[in-house]
Short mmCIF file of C-alpha atoms in Angstrom, two decimals:
data_model
loop_
_atom_site.label_atom_id
_atom_site.label_comp_id
_atom_site.label_asym_id
_atom_site.label_seq_id
_atom_site.Cartn_x
_atom_site.Cartn_y
_atom_site.Cartn_z
CA MET A 4 18.07 29.69 -13.61
CA GLU A 5 15.58 30.86 -10.97
CA ASN A 6 12.74 29.09 -12.81
CA LEU A 7 14.78 25.86 -12.90
CA LEU A 8 15.41 26.06 -9.16
CA ASN A 9 11.71 26.76 -8.50
CA VAL A 10 10.67 23.77 -10.62
CA CYS A 11 13.22 21.55 -8.84
CA LEU A 12 11.92 22.83 -5.50
CA GLY A 13 8.33 22.06 -6.50
CA ILE A 14 9.14 18.55 -7.74
CA GLY A 15 11.20 17.83 -4.62
CA LEU A 16 8.33 18.86 -2.37
CA SER A 17 5.88 16.90 -4.54
CA ALA A 18 7.96 13.76 -4.16
CA ALA A 19 7.90 14.28 -0.38
CA CYS A 20 4.08 14.48 -0.57
CA GLY A 21 4.14 10.92 -1.89
CA PHE A 22 5.62 9.78 1.42
CA ARG A 23 3.54 12.01 3.74
CA VAL A 24 0.88 14.45 2.57
CA PHE A 25 1.20 17.18 5.19
CA ILE A 26 4.90 17.18 6.12
CA PRO A 27 6.00 19.08 2.96
CA LEU A 28 3.23 21.63 3.48
CA LEU A 29 4.30 22.08 7.10
CA VAL A 30 7.95 22.52 6.08
CA MET A 31 6.89 25.03 3.39
CA SER A 32 4.86 26.97 5.93
CA ILE A 33 7.76 27.09 8.39
CA ALA A 34 10.22 28.14 5.66
CA SER A 35 7.86 30.83 4.39
CA LEU A 36 7.19 32.17 7.89
CA GLY A 37 10.95 32.32 8.44
CA GLY A 38 11.42 34.28 5.22
CA HIS A 39 13.39 31.49 3.50
CA LEU A 40 10.79 30.55 0.90
CA PRO A 41 8.96 32.97 -1.38
CA LEU A 42 5.61 31.66 -2.56
CA ALA A 43 3.82 32.24 -5.85
CA PRO A 44 1.05 34.87 -5.92
CA GLY A 45 -2.16 33.40 -4.55
CA PHE A 46 -0.30 30.91 -2.36
CA GLN A 47 0.98 33.25 0.35
CA TRP A 48 -1.65 31.80 2.68
CA ILE A 49 0.66 28.76 3.11
CA GLY A 50 3.06 31.03 4.98
CA THR A 51 0.57 32.22 7.59
CA TYR A 52 0.24 31.20 11.23
CA PRO A 53 -3.27 29.74 10.83
CA ALA A 54 -2.01 27.57 7.93
CA PHE A 55 1.00 26.56 10.03
CA MET A 56 -1.32 25.43 12.84
CA VAL A 57 -3.53 23.46 10.44
CA PHE A 58 -0.53 21.77 8.78
CA ALA A 59 1.08 20.98 12.13
CA THR A 60 -2.12 19.42 13.47
CA ALA A 61 -2.74 17.48 10.26
CA SER A 62 0.88 16.25 10.26
CA ILE A 63 0.62 14.98 13.84
CA LEU A 64 -2.64 13.16 13.08
CA GLU A 65 -1.24 11.69 9.86
CA ILE A 66 1.93 10.48 11.59
CA ALA A 67 -0.09 8.92 14.44
CA ALA A 68 -2.49 7.17 12.05
CA TYR A 69 0.37 5.41 10.26
CA TYR A 70 1.45 3.81 13.56
CA ILE A 71 -1.94 2.18 14.23
CA PRO A 72 -2.09 -1.36 12.79
CA TRP A 73 -4.45 -1.77 9.84
CA VAL A 74 -5.34 1.93 9.95
CA ASP A 75 -2.06 2.51 8.11
CA ASN A 76 -3.33 0.48 5.13
CA LEU A 77 -6.61 2.39 5.19
CA MET A 78 -4.63 5.65 5.24
CA ASP A 79 -2.77 4.56 2.11
CA SER A 80 -6.01 4.31 0.16
CA ILE A 81 -7.36 7.59 1.52
CA SER A 82 -4.15 9.55 1.14
CA GLY A 83 -3.48 8.49 -2.46
CA PRO A 84 -5.62 11.21 -4.06
CA ALA A 85 -4.64 13.65 -1.28
CA ALA A 86 -0.94 13.11 -2.07
CA VAL A 87 -1.54 13.92 -5.74
CA VAL A 88 -3.48 17.10 -4.88
CA ALA A 89 -0.80 18.13 -2.37
CA GLY A 90 1.91 17.43 -4.96
CA ILE A 91 0.14 19.70 -7.45
CA LEU A 92 -0.37 22.39 -4.79
CA VAL A 93 3.25 22.48 -3.59
CA ALA A 94 4.58 22.48 -7.15
CA ALA A 95 2.29 25.32 -8.22
CA SER A 96 3.04 27.37 -5.10
CA SER A 97 6.80 27.13 -5.66
CA ILE A 98 6.86 28.15 -9.33
CA ILE A 99 6.82 31.93 -9.20
CA HIS A 100 7.85 33.46 -12.56
CA MET A 101 6.21 31.38 -15.27
CA GLU A 102 3.29 31.56 -17.67
CA PRO A 103 0.18 30.20 -15.92
CA LEU A 104 -0.47 27.50 -18.54
CA LEU A 105 3.08 26.13 -18.32
CA LYS A 106 3.11 26.47 -14.53
CA TRP A 107 -0.09 24.47 -14.07
CA ALA A 108 0.90 21.90 -16.69
CA LEU A 109 4.18 21.33 -14.82
CA ALA A 110 2.37 21.24 -11.48
CA LEU A 111 -0.15 18.68 -12.73
CA ILE A 112 2.25 16.42 -14.60
CA ALA A 113 5.51 16.71 -12.68
CA GLY A 114 4.09 17.57 -9.26
CA GLY A 115 1.05 15.31 -9.20
CA GLY A 116 2.80 12.55 -11.14
CA THR A 117 5.82 12.46 -8.85
CA ALA A 118 3.64 12.37 -5.74
CA ALA A 119 1.54 9.57 -7.26
CA ILE A 120 4.58 7.45 -8.15
CA PHE A 121 6.10 7.67 -4.69
CA HIS A 122 2.79 7.21 -2.89
CA GLY A 123 1.98 4.16 -4.99
CA SER A 124 5.40 2.68 -4.24
CA THR A 125 5.04 3.16 -0.50
CA ALA A 126 1.50 1.75 -0.56
CA LEU A 127 2.80 -1.39 -2.31
CA LEU A 128 5.63 -1.65 0.21
CA ARG A 129 3.23 -1.36 3.15
CA GLY A 130 0.91 -3.94 1.56
CA ALA A 131 3.83 -6.35 1.16
CA SER A 132 4.94 -5.66 4.72
CA THR A 133 1.44 -6.36 5.99
CA ALA A 134 1.17 -9.58 3.96
CA LEU A 135 4.59 -10.89 4.99
CA THR A 136 4.67 -9.89 8.66
CA GLY A 137 1.02 -9.38 9.54
CA GLY A 138 1.71 -5.66 9.97
CA ILE A 139 4.45 -6.08 12.58
CA SER A 140 7.09 -4.36 10.44
CA ASN A 141 4.77 -1.57 9.28
CA HIS A 142 6.12 0.66 12.07
CA ALA A 143 9.55 0.53 10.44
CA VAL A 144 8.01 1.41 7.07
CA ALA A 145 6.09 4.32 8.63
CA THR A 146 9.23 5.63 10.33
CA ALA A 147 11.24 5.42 7.11
CA GLU A 148 8.51 7.22 5.16
CA LEU A 149 8.32 9.97 7.76
CA GLY A 150 12.09 10.44 7.74
CA ILE A 151 12.24 10.54 3.94
CA ALA A 152 9.34 13.02 3.73
CA ALA A 153 10.93 15.38 6.26
CA ALA A 154 14.46 15.11 4.85
CA LEU A 155 13.33 15.48 1.24
CA SER A 156 11.17 18.50 2.11
CA ILE A 157 14.03 20.27 3.87
CA LEU A 158 16.49 19.30 1.14
CA ALA A 159 14.15 20.54 -1.60
CA ILE A 160 14.05 23.97 0.01
CA ALA A 161 17.75 24.14 0.94
CA LEU A 162 19.29 22.43 -2.12
CA PRO A 163 16.68 21.97 -4.87
CA LEU A 164 19.10 20.61 -7.48
CA LEU A 165 20.41 17.95 -5.11
CA SER A 166 16.85 16.95 -4.26
CA ILE A 167 16.12 16.38 -7.96
CA ILE A 168 19.20 14.16 -8.28
CA ILE A 169 18.04 12.09 -5.31
CA ILE A 170 14.53 11.84 -6.76
CA ILE A 171 15.89 10.66 -10.11
CA VAL A 172 18.01 8.02 -8.35
CA LEU A 173 14.96 6.86 -6.37
CA LEU A 174 12.84 6.74 -9.54
CA LEU A 175 15.49 4.71 -11.36
CA PHE A 176 15.67 2.33 -8.39
CA LEU A 177 11.87 1.91 -8.42
CA MET A 178 11.86 1.33 -12.18
CA ARG A 179 14.60 -1.29 -11.88
CA LYS A 180 12.72 -3.09 -9.09
CA GLY A 181 9.48 -2.91 -11.08
CA VAL A 182 11.08 -4.34 -14.22
CA ARG A 183 12.64 -7.17 -12.19
CA LYS A 184 9.27 -8.01 -10.62
CA LEU A 185 7.60 -7.93 -14.04
CA VAL A 186 10.24 -10.22 -15.58
CA THR A 187 9.99 -12.63 -12.65
CA TRP A 188 6.21 -12.63 -12.91
CA LYS A 189 6.33 -13.25 -16.69
CA ARG A 190 8.76 -16.16 -16.19
CA THR A 191 6.56 -17.65 -13.49
CA GLU A 192 3.48 -17.15 -15.64
CA GLY A 193 5.22 -18.71 -18.67
CA ALA A 194 6.46 -21.69 -16.63
CA SER A 195 2.98 -22.43 -15.29
CA ARG A 196 1.52 -22.81 -18.80
#
């Protein structure tokens, strides 16, 4: 049961990395410093004061960058690979008692994959927001992403099973939206021929 909770914790934090790269790492650092989050061997550095300072500074800079028009779209392209790496890192650091091969396979597939899916979705949303409103509504998108990243990070640590349920619901919602867009596009494409 402990392994299941650790995997749920890692996936929850990885999903949060898809919204903001450094917020989940900052929340992990705070929780570890407070003694609420044990970290896997080799990852205890996340729960140190120097790491806390680095994550806090990086979080502030990341948050500020997403509120600067057009820089937010640039950040989406830069932070895509960073979100995947952070997703892998937080997943691997949360899985404590597991064979290394299985741990890293889960971290790569579930952690990195979850972060990539959510980051890709938010990048598409910001691109649509920029195209439709000239970037005026991107502040609302940035605020929503920040809130989701923080809430999901805290929820993943406090209630890992609930965080997985929320992630599954969000994934199903994204899949449904994606299928609808694909069907609409196919109909439009078929009608134009």
